Amino acid sequence: MKFLYSFIFPNSFFLGLLLSIFALNTACTPDKIEKPPKDLEKFIKRNVFHSDTILQKIYDAANRRDAKTVASFFSDSQEKYRKHAALTFASLQDSSFLLPLLELLNDEKPSVRKAAATAIGQFWATSSEDLLIEKVTQMQVYGSYDVNVQQRLLEAIGKSATKKGLQFLALQNYENDTLRVGQAIGIYRAATKPNRNAQIISDSATVLMLDFLTVPKQNYTVRLMASAYFARLANKIIPKTEKDSIQGKKQNDFFEILKNKADKDSQIFIRSNAIQALSAIKTKESEEFLIQILNKTDENYLVKISAIRALGKFDNSLKIKKIIENYINAKNPNLQIVASQTLKELALLTDYKLYLGWAEKANNNNYRTKANLLAGAIKTEKTENIASQKVISLLDSSNNFYEKMAFLQALSENIQNIDLILDTLQTTQNHLLRTSATEALLNISTNFLVQNSKLSKAEKEVAKKIAQGFEFAINSSDVGAIALASNGLMNEKLKENIYRYNLRKLVNSLTEAQNKLVLPREIETYQEISKAIEFYTGKTSQIPPSAPTKGIDWKLIQTLDARNSIVLNTNKGEIIVSLFTEEAPATVASFINLAGTEFFNKKKFHRVVPNFVVQGGDPRGDGWGSVDYTIRSEFSTFYYDDEGYLGMASAGKDTESCQFFITHSPTPHLDGRYTIFGKVIKGMEVVHKLEVGDYIEMVSF
């Protein structure tokens, strides 16, 4: 179809790669929400960096985290340089330049003001709240404003909000769609701040978001953000009982509105969100409605996934389990996985034989489903070990390491399997199994070493085994095992019962393991060890600066168009992606250069979370791999407001490398936290088919 992208960069890069033939759906730009642009040619153009050395200088400075040089362009005579300089601070987030950015809100050009507002929001600083409210108030009083600028300001108010800012957002009565978008996004941001202690909700904001779901012909993005608000916060904001109410809105009012959206909204993602929110309304009517959704033969699988997860939060009655059990052999593998995962979580001690039977009925082609059901049985095992022996047999006979990993996790549901897990950890030569065995030990530790219980003598012996396993992992030189073990060691029971009088040896082992790490490639493991050392010593471990070590390949970037299409050829089919050269130049250049060396060929999709993301690009194949450099986080004006966005996995700001993900559905909680560098323009049906262990055959153009 298109020639294989296998030549070397940048010297022999073929000038003028195939132009994108599909326009990016404008869901990523809130200014034009519902419809794609009529003039598709505006997306097929030379990118803004072409032959512009000044703009390249701005982004080079940002890439070095040289905020002072970037800020020097705030007063440049050219609009585009002021705009781009301001926008790069959405990623730099250097608080010492917050006041100059606030001053840019007075710039004569709307594009500069919008960029400044976007960047200011990314600081999540309550200190900017008053000035932002003042600016929006001035715009409303004098009527001289650009709605797209004000939309970004409203979002920024939400990100910086205290009770005052949230009240301001909740009291506005906008008729303009773009302003309502900003209002809805702002309220959502206030409630979902990265710092959980700073998250803020109010009854008036909740009722307004509920009202947004009742307005006829309401803007799509407003409905999306309102439904996402309820999906994410349902247990905090919906009245607990039928007698409770919020500003006159009773629990049944919430139910009827959410039910209506779940049943009749034209957009799948809004329906899915509304169904998730119904998990907080545990009434007979709500349960029956969710069952009704599941009984529809033509229902979208994402909607059914939400219904299964919501129903699983009602209770662990046999009735609900029987309904969910109908999906363990569904045609869609993601439905099978979610059904079996939900059943595993609902398992009771009396369910042992029931789960064994379900495991026997499960499709043998989907090992994750079988592993989940057997895990449910193992979870309920007492003296019997039929389920455990079945899993051990499957583990030994499998040639698929991802299958082996799933069965190891199943065994971790019961403490009686600890010796087998420890033996696997200490004897395997395969890094995937070593990581999985450490994760299984972590699961046992989390479930067994309950924080508020006192350990008996026998339990202390088990705790010793857990600690010995973690210590083995720390000394294994395996970055995945080390990171997971460091996390597992942060357990109060281990600290109190095992390391109380033997602290120095453990800290020395952690420090020695940390000193052997190769940075920045193994920065995520470095961070986990630092947290463990701080947990035991009370001293904050010095984490090295995460400044990117990869420069932007401008020779390559200048040959690209604003939107270049690539093809991810997978074993399940083709996925055509439009790359965002202008919004994420460092990321796009890195991705293309890696593809040019065939780096992504045969790389597995190691993580698939149905109705969320598929993730790949890891050279280890377990989520702990990287390359020898990091790239800068690149946050733009784009949102994860649709399916099919490509984002960069990271361990924190400016730690991105080679792992990436593709979204199954809108994920607004990722906005401004994970670089968006592309969007699927054809082949989403392939994305939805991808399972753990599927792989990229090649990247082509």
XYZ file of C-alpha atoms in Angstrom:
701
model
C 0.000 0.000 0.000
C 2.693 2.503 1.066
C 6.426 2.151 1.190
C 8.029 0.792 4.335
C 9.561 3.437 6.529
C 12.892 1.698 7.022
C 15.489 4.186 5.877
C 17.810 6.097 8.196
C 17.173 9.632 9.480
C 17.802 12.429 8.999
C 20.298 12.326 6.123
C 18.335 10.131 3.765
C 14.880 11.212 4.812
C 12.673 11.246 1.747
C 11.421 14.797 1.278
C 7.705 15.296 1.043
C 6.170 12.306 2.800
C 2.670 11.314 1.823
C 0.269 14.064 2.869
C -2.596 13.304 5.212
C -5.710 12.543 3.239
C -7.990 12.711 6.227
C -8.644 15.765 8.335
C -8.321 15.545 12.087
C -11.735 15.573 13.669
C -12.021 18.947 15.334
C -13.116 17.421 18.604
C -9.547 18.182 19.646
C -10.102 21.909 19.233
C -12.873 23.239 21.438
C -13.451 26.266 19.171
C -15.245 24.023 16.650
C -16.733 21.171 18.529
C -19.267 19.250 16.510
C -18.291 19.322 12.835
C -15.080 18.809 10.886
C -13.851 21.832 8.930
C -15.271 22.280 5.444
C -11.849 23.226 4.098
C -9.808 20.091 4.679
C -6.848 21.635 2.872
C -6.049 23.796 5.880
C -4.808 20.646 7.603
C -2.547 19.766 4.668
C 0.163 22.400 4.776
C 3.780 23.012 5.594
C 4.259 23.138 9.368
C 4.980 26.422 11.147
C 8.585 25.495 11.910
C 9.622 25.280 8.256
C 12.529 27.686 7.680
C 11.620 29.629 10.829
C 14.798 29.577 12.901
C 13.366 31.965 15.500
C 10.452 29.658 16.263
C 12.889 26.756 16.405
C 14.968 28.770 18.871
C 11.928 29.201 21.138
C 11.200 25.473 21.156
C 14.868 24.565 21.579
C 14.977 26.796 24.660
C 11.794 25.184 25.977
C 13.292 21.778 25.309
C 16.298 22.747 27.472
C 13.858 24.116 30.075
C 15.405 27.530 29.562
C 12.323 29.462 30.629
C 14.124 32.806 30.692
C 14.990 32.657 27.004
C 11.457 31.589 26.104
C 9.932 34.391 28.170
C 12.108 36.952 26.391
C 9.788 36.489 23.403
C 6.718 37.641 25.361
C 7.413 41.162 24.112
C 8.359 40.251 20.556
C 6.778 42.352 17.828
C 5.454 39.286 15.993
C 2.245 37.686 17.191
C 3.262 34.098 16.410
C 6.395 34.290 18.563
C 4.514 35.723 21.529
C 1.842 33.041 21.103
C 4.237 30.110 20.900
C 6.404 31.425 23.732
C 3.335 31.668 25.956
C 2.033 28.231 24.985
C 5.308 26.457 25.759
C 4.800 27.478 29.390
C 1.866 25.056 29.491
C 4.653 22.469 29.549
C 7.430 24.406 31.301
C 5.192 25.431 34.221
C 7.882 27.641 35.750
C 6.000 29.564 38.454
C 8.501 32.423 38.460
C 7.012 33.507 35.125
C 3.365 33.377 36.166
C 3.018 37.168 36.496
C 4.439 37.902 33.008
C 2.003 35.331 31.616
C -0.881 37.034 33.409
C 0.204 40.286 31.790
C -0.045 38.621 28.374
C -3.791 38.340 28.956
C -3.815 42.012 27.955
C -2.108 41.327 24.607
C -3.854 42.858 21.598
C -4.017 39.513 19.777
C -6.592 36.855 20.788
C -4.234 34.010 19.841
C -1.646 35.254 22.354
C -4.260 35.718 25.074
C -5.604 32.218 24.456
C -2.107 30.713 24.642
C -1.387 32.607 27.862
C -4.682 31.490 29.424
C -3.932 27.873 28.493
C -0.468 28.080 30.032
C -1.683 29.803 33.214
C -4.178 27.006 33.790
C -1.380 24.450 33.620
C 0.210 25.970 36.739
C -2.809 24.877 38.834
C -1.952 27.867 41.054
C -4.573 29.268 43.441
C -2.558 32.507 43.463
C -3.844 33.309 39.970
C -7.516 32.768 40.838
C -8.399 36.394 41.689
C -6.708 37.860 38.622
C -8.399 35.336 36.325
C -11.827 36.039 37.810
C -11.172 39.773 37.470
C -10.204 39.372 33.820
C -13.317 37.360 32.954
C -15.511 39.838 34.851
C -14.001 42.748 32.899
C -14.694 40.955 29.634
C -18.322 40.437 30.596
C -18.807 44.035 31.765
C -17.303 45.665 28.702
C -18.394 43.031 26.209
C -15.031 43.175 24.447
C -13.808 39.618 24.459
C -13.041 36.686 22.253
C -15.126 33.697 23.348
C -12.267 31.266 22.706
C -9.999 33.252 25.015
C -12.676 33.417 27.673
C -13.303 29.685 27.366
C -9.638 29.041 28.234
C -9.819 31.539 31.094
C -12.823 29.743 32.557
C -10.924 26.474 32.405
C -7.937 28.166 34.061
C -10.192 29.404 36.856
C -11.262 25.810 37.447
C -7.668 24.637 37.622
C -6.737 27.384 40.094
C -10.024 27.322 41.983
C -10.656 27.520 45.673
C -14.279 27.680 46.845
C -14.387 31.220 45.493
C -13.404 30.252 41.969
C -15.774 27.302 41.861
C -18.640 29.480 43.086
C -17.852 31.986 40.348
C -18.014 29.263 37.697
C -21.243 27.808 39.083
C -23.040 31.173 39.111
C -22.415 32.098 35.480
C -25.415 31.856 33.147
C -24.033 31.565 29.634
C -26.027 31.075 26.467
C -22.958 30.919 24.209
C -21.812 27.324 23.558
C -18.101 28.089 23.736
C -18.473 29.796 27.109
C -20.520 26.885 28.406
C -17.715 24.583 27.270
C -15.249 26.613 29.334
C -17.608 26.622 32.311
C -18.161 22.845 32.202
C -14.465 22.091 31.721
C -13.559 24.486 34.538
C -15.919 22.778 36.995
C -14.571 19.369 35.955
C -10.953 20.520 36.392
C -11.657 21.902 39.881
C -13.042 18.533 40.950
C -10.261 16.441 39.416
C -7.078 18.371 40.217
C -3.850 16.288 40.214
C -3.416 17.096 43.898
C -6.292 15.241 45.551
C -6.149 17.498 48.590
C -6.830 20.492 46.351
C -9.830 18.975 44.562
C -12.998 20.947 45.140
C -16.696 20.318 44.500
C -19.883 22.146 45.475
C -23.602 21.465 45.411
C -24.271 24.410 43.094
C -21.634 23.222 40.605
C -23.047 19.692 40.693
C -26.611 20.871 40.062
C -25.407 23.042 37.178
C -23.625 20.069 35.592
C -26.834 18.058 36.026
C -28.786 20.847 34.330
C -26.321 20.770 31.431
C -27.522 17.218 30.773
C -31.161 18.301 30.521
C -30.897 21.187 28.043
C -32.291 20.185 24.628
C -29.682 20.236 21.844
C -26.945 20.979 24.335
C -23.434 21.293 22.873
C -21.620 17.926 22.643
C -18.553 18.938 24.655
C -20.695 20.434 27.421
C -22.629 17.161 27.643
C -19.411 15.152 27.489
C -17.757 17.059 30.341
C -20.910 17.009 32.466
C -21.303 13.257 31.990
C -17.577 12.707 32.701
C -18.004 14.737 35.901
C -20.688 12.358 37.136
C -18.870 9.240 35.927
C -15.736 10.178 37.845
C -17.300 11.674 40.992
C -20.625 9.865 41.323
C -20.054 8.533 44.844
C -19.086 11.986 46.108
C -21.791 14.115 44.524
C -24.990 12.079 44.094
C -27.366 11.900 47.105
C -26.725 8.692 49.059
C -30.341 7.771 49.762
C -33.770 8.406 48.267
C -34.499 10.895 51.057
C -31.352 12.965 50.564
C -31.259 15.938 48.222
C -28.892 18.579 46.867
C -30.422 22.030 46.351
C -33.828 20.451 45.916
C -32.597 17.684 43.593
C -33.371 14.270 45.040
C -31.594 11.016 44.266
C -34.412 10.056 41.905
C -33.966 13.315 39.967
C -30.345 12.386 39.371
C -31.415 8.874 38.370
C -33.995 10.025 35.824
C -31.638 12.493 34.154
C -28.697 10.083 34.030
C -30.977 7.272 32.854
C -32.271 9.492 30.049
C -28.718 10.306 28.920
C -27.670 6.677 29.208
C -30.613 5.517 27.137
C -31.182 8.236 24.576
C -28.150 10.448 24.041
C -26.891 10.304 20.456
C -23.248 9.968 21.547
C -21.877 6.628 22.771
C -19.329 8.189 25.118
C -21.919 10.289 26.936
C -24.144 7.243 27.345
C -21.191 5.279 28.683
C -20.369 7.992 31.235
C -23.976 8.273 32.398
C -24.138 4.512 32.926
C -20.944 4.578 35.009
C -22.484 7.281 37.185
C -25.535 5.105 37.882
C -23.296 2.823 39.956
C -23.736 5.328 42.797
C -27.542 5.013 42.745
C -28.098 1.580 44.222
C -31.846 1.296 43.821
C -33.980 -1.429 42.305
C -34.868 0.863 39.394
C -31.222 1.617 38.659
C -30.285 -2.067 38.806
C -33.115 -3.044 36.469
C -32.131 -0.350 33.994
C -28.511 -1.555 33.887
C -29.726 -5.107 33.319
C -31.946 -3.820 30.523
C -28.895 -2.216 28.862
C -27.015 -5.502 29.053
C -29.914 -7.412 27.566
C -29.939 -5.317 24.384
C -28.457 -7.431 21.608
C -27.371 -4.486 19.447
C -25.805 -2.345 22.179
C -22.309 -0.864 21.683
C -19.655 -2.837 23.567
C -18.280 0.244 25.349
C -21.728 0.944 26.772
C -22.048 -2.673 27.912
C -18.626 -2.518 29.567
C -19.797 0.488 31.590
C -23.001 -1.335 32.522
C -21.096 -4.413 33.730
C -18.727 -2.319 35.823
C -21.603 -0.292 37.273
C -23.653 -3.383 38.081
C -20.630 -4.947 39.750
C -20.635 -2.122 42.303
C -24.183 -2.847 43.480
C -23.651 -6.039 45.460
C -22.238 -9.516 45.091
C -25.572 -11.302 44.874
C -25.913 -14.432 42.790
C -28.465 -12.651 40.597
C -25.975 -10.012 39.498
C -23.203 -12.554 39.016
C -25.435 -14.666 36.797
C -26.227 -11.675 34.603
C -22.562 -10.740 34.238
C -21.641 -14.380 33.650
C -23.521 -14.201 30.340
C -20.611 -12.171 28.954
C -17.651 -14.386 29.778
C -18.004 -15.877 26.294
C -19.113 -12.726 24.472
C -17.880 -12.256 20.923
C -15.977 -9.143 21.962
C -12.849 -10.136 23.974
C -12.880 -6.872 25.914
C -16.390 -7.648 27.135
C -15.181 -11.080 28.256
C -12.285 -9.546 30.168
C -14.381 -6.916 31.940
C -17.082 -9.457 32.841
C -14.544 -11.892 34.291
C -12.622 -9.136 36.109
C -15.849 -7.898 37.682
C -16.807 -11.424 38.705
C -13.385 -11.927 40.294
C -13.937 -8.857 42.441
C -17.378 -10.137 43.522
C -16.215 -13.627 44.561
C -17.407 -14.889 47.968
C -16.178 -17.863 49.996
C -19.335 -19.760 49.018
C -18.664 -19.305 45.294
C -15.779 -21.747 44.886
C -17.483 -24.393 42.748
C -19.434 -21.760 40.833
C -16.246 -20.041 39.671
C -14.568 -23.321 38.822
C -17.515 -24.115 36.586
C -17.394 -20.727 34.906
C -13.672 -21.129 34.273
C -14.338 -24.443 32.545
C -16.974 -22.814 30.337
C -14.765 -19.832 29.447
C -13.323 -19.525 25.971
C -9.839 -21.040 26.011
C -8.708 -18.478 23.436
C -8.974 -15.646 25.967
C -6.519 -16.482 28.733
C -7.206 -13.244 30.610
C -10.844 -14.249 31.042
C -9.947 -17.748 32.201
C -7.278 -16.379 34.553
C -9.756 -13.925 36.120
C -12.365 -16.616 36.749
C -9.821 -19.018 38.189
C -8.536 -16.145 40.318
C -12.061 -15.788 41.696
C -12.010 -19.476 42.620
C -8.515 -19.253 44.138
C -9.622 -16.237 46.141
C -12.252 -18.433 47.814
C -10.095 -21.555 48.296
C -9.708 -22.865 51.824
C -8.086 -26.289 52.100
C -8.965 -27.273 48.535
C -6.434 -26.394 45.887
C -8.162 -27.588 42.728
C -8.230 -24.089 41.208
C -4.610 -23.382 42.162
C -3.454 -26.692 40.700
C -5.400 -25.965 37.525
C -3.658 -22.602 37.196
C -0.243 -24.101 37.928
C -0.829 -26.671 35.192
C -1.832 -23.948 32.721
C 1.153 -21.857 33.781
C 3.593 -24.695 33.186
C 2.124 -25.727 29.830
C 1.844 -22.274 28.273
C 4.427 -20.933 25.829
C 2.930 -17.441 25.967
C 4.670 -15.283 28.559
C 1.715 -12.890 28.808
C -0.504 -15.866 29.555
C 1.954 -17.036 32.216
C 1.898 -13.553 33.731
C -1.908 -13.600 33.942
C -1.869 -16.965 35.712
C 0.789 -15.782 38.178
C -1.484 -12.895 39.094
C -4.360 -15.340 39.587
C -2.281 -17.376 42.044
C -1.606 -14.259 44.101
C -5.241 -14.147 45.176
C -4.470 -16.698 47.912
C -1.648 -16.626 50.464
C -1.195 -20.391 50.187
C 0.536 -19.871 46.824
C 3.286 -17.620 48.157
C 6.021 -20.268 47.987
C 5.381 -20.972 44.305
C 5.420 -17.262 43.520
C 8.658 -16.784 45.442
C 10.211 -19.749 43.654
C 9.247 -18.258 40.278
C 10.707 -14.902 41.277
C 14.005 -16.420 42.396
C 14.524 -18.964 39.603
C 13.108 -17.529 36.391
C 15.488 -16.159 33.771
C 12.724 -14.275 31.973
C 12.255 -10.620 32.899
C 8.503 -10.686 32.141
C 7.948 -13.497 34.643
C 10.288 -11.872 37.176
C 8.315 -8.654 37.018
C 5.010 -10.503 37.159
C 6.104 -12.611 40.140
C 7.127 -9.428 41.991
C 3.764 -7.891 41.172
C 2.039 -11.049 42.432
C 4.012 -10.770 45.687
C 2.972 -7.128 45.922
C -0.658 -8.195 45.548
C -0.288 -10.740 48.351
C 1.398 -8.122 50.530
C -1.403 -5.609 49.919
C -4.146 -8.124 50.714
C -2.407 -9.960 53.569
C -0.567 -7.266 55.492
C -3.656 -5.300 56.475
C -2.554 -2.033 58.021
C -4.850 -2.014 61.049
C -4.373 -5.607 62.160
C -1.775 -7.001 64.534
C 0.280 -9.851 63.099
C 0.369 -13.199 64.864
C 3.579 -15.200 65.124
C 2.642 -17.291 62.077
C 1.698 -14.172 60.136
C 5.054 -12.611 60.961
C 6.739 -15.611 59.338
C 4.733 -14.973 56.180
C 5.692 -11.289 56.356
C 9.337 -12.383 56.477
C 8.841 -14.363 53.273
C 7.290 -11.358 51.590
C 10.169 -9.142 52.709
C 12.749 -11.672 51.530
C 11.070 -11.774 48.127
C 11.149 -7.997 47.836
C 14.798 -7.923 48.897
C 15.643 -10.499 46.237
C 13.926 -8.326 43.639
C 15.798 -5.223 44.829
C 19.098 -7.048 44.282
C 18.060 -8.579 40.942
C 19.189 -5.712 38.670
C 15.794 -6.013 36.942
C 14.328 -2.500 36.792
C 10.721 -3.713 36.694
C 11.115 -6.028 39.668
C 13.071 -3.386 41.589
C 10.384 -0.732 41.056
C 7.549 -3.028 42.132
C 9.496 -4.298 45.146
C 10.254 -0.724 46.217
C 6.551 -0.013 46.084
C 5.788 -3.176 48.061
C 8.300 -2.327 50.769
C 6.340 0.821 51.585
C 4.132 -1.139 53.974
C 3.719 -0.170 57.613
C 3.537 -3.800 58.736
C 6.868 -4.618 57.102
C 8.373 -1.472 58.562
C 7.114 -2.299 62.043
C 7.640 -6.059 62.160
C 10.568 -6.783 59.844
C 12.749 -3.700 59.475
C 12.299 -1.974 62.801
C 15.728 -3.101 64.002
C 17.272 -3.869 60.622
C 16.709 -0.636 58.777
C 20.275 0.217 57.737
C 20.755 -2.959 55.699
C 17.544 -2.359 53.718
C 18.309 1.295 53.029
C 21.824 0.374 51.930
C 20.399 -2.212 49.510
C 17.955 0.319 48.107
C 20.677 2.932 47.731
C 23.023 0.468 46.064
C 20.319 -0.582 43.598
C 19.529 3.052 42.880
C 23.158 3.918 42.205
C 23.363 1.188 39.564
C 20.488 2.588 37.510
C 21.146 4.149 34.130
C 19.578 7.595 33.859
C 17.467 8.898 32.317
C 16.442 5.521 30.870
C 15.508 4.074 34.268
C 14.133 7.231 35.876
C 10.812 5.598 36.836
C 12.564 2.917 38.900
C 14.802 5.614 40.398
C 11.693 7.460 41.554
C 10.166 4.372 43.162
C 13.368 3.635 45.110
C 13.499 7.261 46.252
C 9.976 6.974 47.654
C 10.886 3.779 49.523
C 14.019 5.357 51.042
C 11.974 8.364 52.161
C 9.342 6.021 53.653
C 11.926 4.342 55.889
C 14.199 7.274 56.718
C 11.874 10.252 56.593
C 14.436 12.002 54.404
C 13.492 13.189 50.959
C 15.757 11.446 48.482
C 17.363 13.671 45.909
C 15.695 12.966 42.581
C 17.845 14.132 39.660
C 16.409 16.819 37.398
C 14.388 15.283 34.598
C 15.526 17.697 31.897
C 15.183 16.101 28.459
C 18.331 14.780 26.858
C 16.963 14.537 23.314
C 17.164 17.605 21.096
C 14.516 18.327 18.463
C 15.466 17.007 15.030
C 14.692 20.130 13.004
C 16.073 18.701 9.778
C 13.390 16.033 10.012
C 10.639 18.357 11.250
C 11.138 20.738 8.327
C 10.315 17.961 5.875
C 6.973 17.244 7.529
C 3.593 18.804 6.978
C 1.408 20.101 9.771
C -0.378 16.747 9.648
C 1.509 13.712 8.364
C -0.145 10.329 8.255
C 1.609 7.143 9.262
C 0.390 3.565 9.301
C 0.766 1.296 12.300
C 0.650 -2.106 10.682
C -0.429 -4.493 13.450
C -1.145 -8.205 13.442
C -4.845 -7.246 13.663
C -4.813 -4.745 10.785
C -3.856 -1.202 9.783
C -4.221 1.875 11.985
C -3.728 5.167 10.132
C -2.621 8.022 12.366
C -2.314 11.758 11.789
C 0.702 13.146 13.672
C 0.585 16.599 15.303
C 3.878 18.074 14.125
C 3.149 21.638 15.231
C 1.769 20.797 18.665
C 4.383 18.189 19.641
C 7.508 18.558 17.460
C 9.932 16.826 19.848
C 7.579 13.890 20.328
C 6.768 13.508 16.633
C 10.444 13.708 15.639
C 11.404 11.121 18.245
C 8.584 8.783 17.231
C 9.441 8.979 13.523
C 13.151 8.519 14.142
C 12.483 5.437 16.260
C 10.198 4.100 13.560
C 12.953 4.725 11.019
C 15.253 2.352 12.862
C 12.456 -0.272 12.972
C 12.337 0.172 16.748
C 8.584 -0.433 16.936
C 8.650 -3.553 14.766
C 7.360 -6.564 16.749
C 6.819 -4.441 19.857
C 3.901 -5.792 21.851
C 0.871 -4.013 23.214
C 1.548 -4.926 26.835
C -1.392 -3.113 28.400
C -5.048 -3.082 27.344
C -7.654 -1.532 29.642
C -11.063 -1.870 27.952
C -12.854 1.445 27.415
C -9.657 3.308 28.339
C -6.411 2.672 26.428
C -4.132 0.245 24.650
C -0.431 0.810 25.356
C 2.716 -0.307 23.559
C 6.176 0.712 22.381
C 7.986 -0.828 25.357
C 11.215 -2.692 24.469
C 10.819 -4.877 27.584
C 7.159 -5.611 26.957
C 6.029 -5.172 30.579
C 5.709 -1.421 30.976
C 9.153 -0.834 32.515
C 11.206 -0.386 29.357
C 12.560 2.769 27.789
C 15.292 4.135 25.546
C 18.445 6.040 26.499
C 16.858 9.477 26.396
C 13.770 11.351 27.536
C 11.771 13.995 25.725
C 9.959 17.033 27.011
C 6.275 16.921 27.850
C 4.444 18.910 25.182
C 1.046 20.162 26.315
C -0.987 22.063 23.752
C -4.568 23.308 23.422
C -5.742 19.821 22.451
C -7.927 17.638 24.650
C -8.449 13.880 24.984
C -12.095 14.447 24.072
C -12.548 11.618 21.589
C -11.439 8.072 20.929
C -8.220 7.420 19.041
C -5.797 9.958 20.469
C -2.137 8.959 20.686
C -0.520 10.017 23.935
C 2.896 9.497 25.473
C 3.204 7.350 28.583
C 5.311 8.955 31.292
C 6.501 8.674 34.883
C 5.985 12.394 35.424
C 6.586 15.591 33.518
C 9.452 15.451 30.997
C 10.086 11.719 31.414
C 8.496 10.562 28.146
C 10.456 8.163 25.987
C 9.114 5.467 23.649
C 5.941 4.082 25.228
C 2.662 5.426 23.857
C -1.041 4.709 24.165
C -4.179 5.004 22.041
C -7.452 5.917 23.727
C -10.591 3.795 23.429
C -12.778 6.706 24.503
C -12.554 10.303 25.781
C -10.262 10.580 28.811
C -10.487 14.185 30.076
C -8.606 13.337 33.285
C -5.472 12.919 31.100
C -5.707 16.448 29.652
C -2.627 18.537 30.334
C -0.830 15.582 31.934
C 0.097 13.387 28.969
C 1.388 14.676 25.636
C -1.061 14.320 22.731
C 0.907 13.773 19.525
C -1.534 12.200 17.080
C -4.974 10.845 16.320
C -6.298 7.769 14.576
C -8.056 8.826 11.385
C -8.779 5.325 10.096
C -8.709 1.926 11.756
C -10.337 2.510 15.155
C -12.071 -0.834 14.700
C -8.571 -2.356 14.763
C -7.655 -0.448 17.931
C -10.719 -1.866 19.665
C -9.655 -5.394 18.663
C -6.132 -5.167 20.089
C -5.367 -7.464 23.021
C -2.371 -7.881 25.325
C 0.338 -9.596 23.282
C -0.746 -8.200 19.920
C 2.022 -6.277 18.215
C 3.138 -3.737 15.628
C 4.534 -5.451 12.540
C 5.983 -2.247 11.093
C 5.425 1.502 10.830
C 4.958 2.718 7.265
C 3.938 5.780 5.307
